[in-house]
Short mmCIF file of the N, C-alpha and C atoms (twelve columns), coordinates in Angstrom:
data_MODEL
# 
_entry.id   MODEL 
# 
loop_
_atom_site.group_PDB 
_atom_site.id 
_atom_site.type_symbol 
_atom_site.label_atom_id 
_atom_site.label_alt_id 
_atom_site.label_comp_id 
_atom_site.label_asym_id 
_atom_site.label_seq_id 
_atom_site.Cartn_x 
_atom_site.Cartn_y 
_atom_site.Cartn_z 
_atom_site.pdbx_PDB_model_num 
ATOM 1   N N  . MET A 1  -29.641 -24.696 18.362 1 
ATOM 2   C CA . MET A 1  -29.914 -24.114 17.052 1 
ATOM 3   C C  . MET A 1  -28.712 -24.375 16.143 1 
ATOM 4   N N  . GLY A 2  -28.968 -24.982 15.029 1 
ATOM 5   C CA . GLY A 2  -27.902 -25.343 14.110 1 
ATOM 6   C C  . GLY A 2  -27.554 -24.208 13.162 1 
ATOM 7   N N  . VAL A 3  -26.437 -24.350 12.519 1 
ATOM 8   C CA . VAL A 3  -25.977 -23.368 11.546 1 
ATOM 9   C C  . VAL A 3  -26.472 -23.796 10.172 1 
ATOM 10  N N  . PRO A 4  -27.138 -22.903 9.447  1 
ATOM 11  C CA . PRO A 4  -27.613 -23.290 8.116  1 
ATOM 12  C C  . PRO A 4  -26.429 -23.516 7.180  1 
ATOM 13  N N  . ASP A 5  -26.496 -24.599 6.435  1 
ATOM 14  C CA . ASP A 5  -25.419 -24.887 5.494  1 
ATOM 15  C C  . ASP A 5  -25.939 -25.206 4.098  1 
ATOM 16  N N  . ASP A 6  -27.131 -24.730 3.793  1 
ATOM 17  C CA . ASP A 6  -27.686 -25.012 2.474  1 
ATOM 18  C C  . ASP A 6  -27.063 -24.147 1.385  1 
ATOM 19  N N  . ASN A 7  -26.299 -23.116 1.755  1 
ATOM 20  C CA . ASN A 7  -25.664 -22.266 0.752  1 
ATOM 21  C C  . ASN A 7  -24.177 -22.592 0.585  1 
ATOM 22  N N  . VAL A 8  -23.731 -23.716 1.120  1 
ATOM 23  C CA . VAL A 8  -22.330 -24.112 1.055  1 
ATOM 24  C C  . VAL A 8  -22.136 -25.075 -0.107 1 
ATOM 25  N N  . ILE A 9  -21.122 -24.792 -0.923 1 
ATOM 26  C CA . ILE A 9  -20.790 -25.679 -2.035 1 
ATOM 27  C C  . ILE A 9  -19.844 -26.743 -1.514 1 
ATOM 28  N N  . ARG A 10 -20.202 -27.969 -1.703 1 
ATOM 29  C CA . ARG A 10 -19.388 -29.077 -1.200 1 
ATOM 30  C C  . ARG A 10 -18.550 -29.657 -2.347 1 
ATOM 31  N N  . PHE A 11 -17.272 -29.810 -2.099 1 
ATOM 32  C CA . PHE A 11 -16.363 -30.403 -3.068 1 
ATOM 33  C C  . PHE A 11 -15.933 -31.772 -2.563 1 
ATOM 34  N N  . PRO A 12 -15.656 -32.674 -3.488 1 
ATOM 35  C CA . PRO A 12 -15.160 -33.986 -3.060 1 
ATOM 36  C C  . PRO A 12 -13.854 -33.829 -2.279 1 
ATOM 37  N N  . GLU A 13 -13.630 -34.706 -1.347 1 
ATOM 38  C CA . GLU A 13 -12.463 -34.622 -0.472 1 
ATOM 39  C C  . GLU A 13 -11.158 -34.677 -1.266 1 
ATOM 40  N N  . GLY A 14 -11.116 -35.387 -2.375 1 
ATOM 41  C CA . GLY A 14 -9.900  -35.497 -3.174 1 
ATOM 42  C C  . GLY A 14 -9.510  -34.200 -3.855 1 
ATOM 43  N N  . MET A 15 -10.461 -33.345 -4.134 1 
ATOM 44  C CA . MET A 15 -10.173 -32.081 -4.808 1 
ATOM 45  C C  . MET A 15 -9.635  -31.030 -3.850 1 
ATOM 46  N N  . ARG A 16 -9.956  -31.167 -2.601 1 
ATOM 47  C CA . ARG A 16 -9.578  -30.148 -1.628 1 
ATOM 48  C C  . ARG A 16 -8.061  -30.100 -1.470 1 
ATOM 49  N N  . GLY A 17 -7.479  -28.974 -1.796 1 
ATOM 50  C CA . GLY A 17 -6.059  -28.769 -1.572 1 
ATOM 51  C C  . GLY A 17 -5.127  -29.478 -2.534 1 
ATOM 52  N N  . SER A 18 -5.640  -30.066 -3.599 1 
ATOM 53  C CA . SER A 18 -4.757  -30.828 -4.480 1 
ATOM 54  C C  . SER A 18 -3.808  -29.920 -5.252 1 
ATOM 55  N N  . THR A 19 -4.319  -28.938 -5.957 1 
ATOM 56  C CA . THR A 19 -3.439  -28.035 -6.701 1 
ATOM 57  C C  . THR A 19 -3.372  -26.659 -6.068 1 
ATOM 58  N N  . ALA A 20 -4.350  -26.315 -5.287 1 
ATOM 59  C CA . ALA A 20 -4.387  -24.975 -4.704 1 
ATOM 60  C C  . ALA A 20 -3.229  -24.739 -3.749 1 
ATOM 61  N N  . GLU A 21 -2.787  -25.752 -3.058 1 
ATOM 62  C CA . GLU A 21 -1.697  -25.587 -2.101 1 
ATOM 63  C C  . GLU A 21 -0.384  -25.241 -2.790 1 
ATOM 64  N N  . PHE A 22 -0.177  -25.757 -4.000 1 
ATOM 65  C CA . PHE A 22 1.055   -25.462 -4.714 1 
ATOM 66  C C  . PHE A 22 1.041   -24.054 -5.301 1 
ATOM 67  N N  . ASP A 23 -0.113  -23.559 -5.687 1 
ATOM 68  C CA . ASP A 23 -0.218  -22.246 -6.305 1 
ATOM 69  C C  . ASP A 23 -0.332  -21.123 -5.286 1 
ATOM 70  N N  . ARG A 24 -0.682  -21.436 -4.069 1 
ATOM 71  C CA . ARG A 24 -0.949  -20.394 -3.075 1 
ATOM 72  C C  . ARG A 24 0.261   -19.497 -2.796 1 
ATOM 73  N N  . PRO A 25 1.459   -20.038 -2.566 1 
ATOM 74  C CA . PRO A 25 2.594   -19.137 -2.318 1 
ATOM 75  C C  . PRO A 25 2.863   -18.196 -3.492 1 
ATOM 76  N N  . GLN A 26 2.758   -18.699 -4.704 1 
ATOM 77  C CA . GLN A 26 2.981   -17.843 -5.875 1 
ATOM 78  C C  . GLN A 26 1.907   -16.771 -5.974 1 
ATOM 79  N N  . ALA A 27 0.682   -17.123 -5.665 1 
ATOM 80  C CA . ALA A 27 -0.401  -16.141 -5.714 1 
ATOM 81  C C  . ALA A 27 -0.175  -15.052 -4.682 1 
ATOM 82  N N  . LEU A 28 0.290   -15.428 -3.504 1 
ATOM 83  C CA . LEU A 28 0.571   -14.434 -2.467 1 
ATOM 84  C C  . LEU A 28 1.735   -13.533 -2.863 1 
ATOM 85  N N  . ILE A 29 2.743   -14.106 -3.487 1 
ATOM 86  C CA . ILE A 29 3.883   -13.309 -3.941 1 
ATOM 87  C C  . ILE A 29 3.446   -12.320 -5.014 1 
ATOM 88  N N  . LYS A 30 2.632   -12.780 -5.958 1 
ATOM 89  C CA . LYS A 30 2.141   -11.890 -7.018 1 
ATOM 90  C C  . LYS A 30 1.265   -10.785 -6.438 1 
ATOM 91  N N  . ALA A 31 0.422   -11.128 -5.478 1 
ATOM 92  C CA . ALA A 31 -0.438  -10.121 -4.848 1 
ATOM 93  C C  . ALA A 31 0.405   -9.092  -4.110 1 
ATOM 94  N N  . ARG A 32 1.421   -9.557  -3.389 1 
ATOM 95  C CA . ARG A 32 2.307   -8.635  -2.676 1 
ATOM 96  C C  . ARG A 32 3.003   -7.687  -3.645 1 
ATOM 97  N N  . ASP A 33 3.497   -8.223  -4.761 1 
ATOM 98  C CA . ASP A 33 4.193   -7.400  -5.744 1 
ATOM 99  C C  . ASP A 33 3.263   -6.373  -6.374 1 
ATOM 100 N N  . ARG A 34 2.019   -6.761  -6.634 1 
ATOM 101 C CA . ARG A 34 1.055   -5.815  -7.212 1 
ATOM 102 C C  . ARG A 34 0.734   -4.692  -6.237 1 
ATOM 103 N N  . VAL A 35 0.544   -5.039  -4.988 1 
ATOM 104 C CA . VAL A 35 0.249   -4.016  -3.980 1 
ATOM 105 C C  . VAL A 35 1.441   -3.083  -3.813 1 
ATOM 106 N N  . THR A 36 2.644   -3.650  -3.785 1 
ATOM 107 C CA . THR A 36 3.851   -2.837  -3.652 1 
ATOM 108 C C  . THR A 36 3.987   -1.877  -4.823 1 
ATOM 109 N N  . GLN A 37 3.758   -2.357  -6.017 1 
ATOM 110 C CA . GLN A 37 3.845   -1.502  -7.200 1 
ATOM 111 C C  . GLN A 37 2.791   -0.402  -7.150 1 
ATOM 112 N N  . GLY A 38 1.577   -0.750  -6.748 1 
ATOM 113 C CA . GLY A 38 0.520   0.254   -6.642 1 
ATOM 114 C C  . GLY A 38 0.847   1.326   -5.623 1 
ATOM 115 N N  . LEU A 39 1.397   0.930   -4.485 1 
ATOM 116 C CA . LEU A 39 1.790   1.908   -3.472 1 
ATOM 117 C C  . LEU A 39 2.930   2.791   -3.968 1 
ATOM 118 N N  . ARG A 40 3.866   2.197   -4.693 1 
ATOM 119 C CA . ARG A 40 4.984   2.972   -5.231 1 
ATOM 120 C C  . ARG A 40 4.476   4.042   -6.202 1 
ATOM 121 N N  . VAL A 41 3.546   3.670   -7.053 1 
ATOM 122 C CA . VAL A 41 2.978   4.627   -8.009 1 
ATOM 123 C C  . VAL A 41 2.202   5.720   -7.276 1 
ATOM 124 N N  . ALA A 42 1.423   5.322   -6.275 1 
ATOM 125 C CA . ALA A 42 0.622   6.296   -5.529 1 
ATOM 126 C C  . ALA A 42 1.511   7.287   -4.789 1 
ATOM 127 N N  . PHE A 43 2.546   6.793   -4.119 1 
ATOM 128 C CA . PHE A 43 3.435   7.695   -3.389 1 
ATOM 129 C C  . PHE A 43 4.212   8.591   -4.343 1 
ATOM 130 N N  . SER A 44 4.614   8.067   -5.481 1 
ATOM 131 C CA . SER A 44 5.326   8.889   -6.462 1 
ATOM 132 C C  . SER A 44 4.449   10.025  -6.965 1 
ATOM 133 N N  . ALA A 45 3.161   9.764   -7.098 1 
ATOM 134 C CA . ALA A 45 2.243   10.811  -7.548 1 
ATOM 135 C C  . ALA A 45 2.028   11.858  -6.463 1 
ATOM 136 N N  . LEU A 46 2.113   11.458  -5.207 1 
ATOM 137 C CA . LEU A 46 1.872   12.392  -4.103 1 
ATOM 138 C C  . LEU A 46 3.084   13.239  -3.744 1 
ATOM 139 N N  . LEU A 47 4.282   12.776  -4.041 1 
ATOM 140 C CA . LEU A 47 5.483   13.484  -3.611 1 
ATOM 141 C C  . LEU A 47 5.553   14.937  -4.076 1 
ATOM 142 N N  . PRO A 48 5.258   15.260  -5.334 1 
ATOM 143 C CA . PRO A 48 5.304   16.671  -5.735 1 
ATOM 144 C C  . PRO A 48 4.312   17.542  -4.955 1 
ATOM 145 N N  . GLN A 49 3.136   17.008  -4.658 1 
ATOM 146 C CA . GLN A 49 2.153   17.768  -3.886 1 
ATOM 147 C C  . GLN A 49 2.640   18.000  -2.463 1 
ATOM 148 N N  . ILE A 50 3.251   16.995  -1.876 1 
ATOM 149 C CA . ILE A 50 3.780   17.134  -0.518 1 
ATOM 150 C C  . ILE A 50 4.914   18.152  -0.500 1 
ATOM 151 N N  . GLU A 51 5.750   18.119  -1.517 1 
ATOM 152 C CA . GLU A 51 6.848   19.082  -1.606 1 
ATOM 153 C C  . GLU A 51 6.317   20.509  -1.682 1 
ATOM 154 N N  . GLN A 52 5.296   20.731  -2.506 1 
ATOM 155 C CA . GLN A 52 4.709   22.068  -2.611 1 
ATOM 156 C C  . GLN A 52 4.091   22.514  -1.291 1 
ATOM 157 N N  . GLU A 53 3.442   21.585  -0.596 1 
ATOM 158 C CA . GLU A 53 2.841   21.927  0.693  1 
ATOM 159 C C  . GLU A 53 3.911   22.293  1.721  1 
ATOM 160 N N  . LEU A 54 5.011   21.558  1.732  1 
ATOM 161 C CA . LEU A 54 6.092   21.879  2.661  1 
ATOM 162 C C  . LEU A 54 6.713   23.232  2.344  1 
ATOM 163 N N  . LEU A 55 6.877   23.531  1.058  1 
ATOM 164 C CA . LEU A 55 7.412   24.838  0.680  1 
ATOM 165 C C  . LEU A 55 6.469   25.958  1.091  1 
ATOM 166 N N  . ALA A 56 5.167   25.742  0.911  1 
ATOM 167 C CA . ALA A 56 4.190   26.756  1.312  1 
ATOM 168 C C  . ALA A 56 4.216   26.959  2.820  1 
ATOM 169 N N  . ARG A 57 4.330   25.889  3.568  1 
ATOM 170 C CA . ARG A 57 4.408   26.020  5.030  1 
ATOM 171 C C  . ARG A 57 5.705   26.701  5.443  1 
ATOM 172 N N  . GLY A 58 6.770   26.457  4.700  1 
ATOM 173 C CA . GLY A 58 8.037   27.127  4.991  1 
ATOM 174 C C  . GLY A 58 7.947   28.619  4.762  1 
ATOM 175 N N  . ASP A 59 7.152   29.028  3.762  1 
ATOM 176 C CA . ASP A 59 6.984   30.454  3.479  1 
ATOM 177 C C  . ASP A 59 6.278   31.181  4.615  1 
ATOM 178 N N  . VAL A 60 5.372   30.504  5.301  1 
ATOM 179 C CA . VAL A 60 4.605   31.167  6.362  1 
ATOM 180 C C  . VAL A 60 5.110   30.807  7.760  1 
ATOM 181 N N  . ALA A 61 6.153   30.004  7.857  1 
ATOM 182 C CA . ALA A 61 6.677   29.617  9.169  1 
ATOM 183 C C  . ALA A 61 7.271   30.829  9.868  1 
ATOM 184 N N  . THR A 62 7.050   30.915  11.156 1 
ATOM 185 C CA . THR A 62 7.502   32.087  11.911 1 
ATOM 186 C C  . THR A 62 8.911   31.920  12.453 1 
ATOM 187 N N  . GLY A 63 9.284   30.736  12.818 1 
ATOM 188 C CA . GLY A 63 10.604  30.537  13.405 1 
ATOM 189 C C  . GLY A 63 11.603  29.987  12.415 1 
ATOM 190 N N  . ARG A 64 12.871  30.265  12.687 1 
ATOM 191 C CA . ARG A 64 13.934  29.797  11.808 1 
ATOM 192 C C  . ARG A 64 13.980  28.269  11.758 1 
ATOM 193 N N  . ALA A 65 13.790  27.619  12.899 1 
ATOM 194 C CA . ALA A 65 13.837  26.155  12.948 1 
ATOM 195 C C  . ALA A 65 12.731  25.551  12.091 1 
ATOM 196 N N  . GLN A 66 11.541  26.151  12.126 1 
ATOM 197 C CA . GLN A 66 10.436  25.652  11.304 1 
ATOM 198 C C  . GLN A 66 10.753  25.819  9.826  1 
ATOM 199 N N  . ARG A 67 11.268  26.990  9.448  1 
ATOM 200 C CA . ARG A 67 11.600  27.221  8.037  1 
ATOM 201 C C  . ARG A 67 12.658  26.228  7.565  1 
ATOM 202 N N  . GLU A 68 13.682  25.994  8.379  1 
ATOM 203 C CA . GLU A 68 14.728  25.046  7.997  1 
ATOM 204 C C  . GLU A 68 14.171  23.632  7.859  1 
ATOM 205 N N  . LEU A 69 13.221  23.282  8.722  1 
ATOM 206 C CA . LEU A 69 12.604  21.960  8.626  1 
ATOM 207 C C  . LEU A 69 11.860  21.808  7.306  1 
ATOM 208 N N  . PHE A 70 11.005  22.772  6.980  1 
ATOM 209 C CA . PHE A 70 10.201  22.657  5.769  1 
ATOM 210 C C  . PHE A 70 11.046  22.789  4.507  1 
ATOM 211 N N  . TYR A 71 11.981  23.737  4.484  1 
ATOM 212 C CA . TYR A 71 12.806  23.896  3.295  1 
ATOM 213 C C  . TYR A 71 13.842  22.782  3.176  1 
ATOM 214 N N  . GLY A 72 14.271  22.226  4.294  1 
ATOM 215 C CA . GLY A 72 15.264  21.153  4.284  1 
ATOM 216 C C  . GLY A 72 14.742  19.861  3.693  1 
ATOM 217 N N  . THR A 73 13.433  19.688  3.663  1 
ATOM 218 C CA . THR A 73 12.861  18.473  3.088  1 
ATOM 219 C C  . THR A 73 12.658  18.587  1.585  1 
ATOM 220 N N  . CYS A 74 12.834  19.752  1.054  1 
ATOM 221 C CA . CYS A 74 12.632  19.969  -0.385 1 
ATOM 222 C C  . CYS A 74 13.727  19.266  -1.181 1 
ATOM 223 N N  . GLY A 75 13.325  18.500  -2.173 1 
ATOM 224 C CA . GLY A 75 14.267  17.861  -3.074 1 
ATOM 225 C C  . GLY A 75 14.980  16.649  -2.511 1 
ATOM 226 N N  . THR A 76 14.458  16.068  -1.438 1 
ATOM 227 C CA . THR A 76 15.128  14.905  -0.860 1 
ATOM 228 C C  . THR A 76 14.654  13.597  -1.460 1 
ATOM 229 N N  . HIS A 77 13.564  13.614  -2.217 1 
ATOM 230 C CA . HIS A 77 13.090  12.367  -2.832 1 
ATOM 231 C C  . HIS A 77 13.738  12.197  -4.189 1 
ATOM 232 N N  . PRO A 78 13.849  10.949  -4.657 1 
ATOM 233 C CA . PRO A 78 14.513  10.682  -5.950 1 
ATOM 234 C C  . PRO A 78 13.731  11.185  -7.133 1 
# 
């Protein structure tokens, strides 16, 4: 049983990889930078919420070590 290939777009052999190979590293670098920036923005937005949650857990913590852990993390982010 063969694999159907009627939905495949065929390009001339000369076009394959002619300019795409030169642009690929730059495209990957740009994609990496965009993802990194998006993650940085997302984490920056979450940090205040995480800080509040840690403070709330510190308020209800029963042991001294737990309270020091939760309160000790407060204000450590830039």
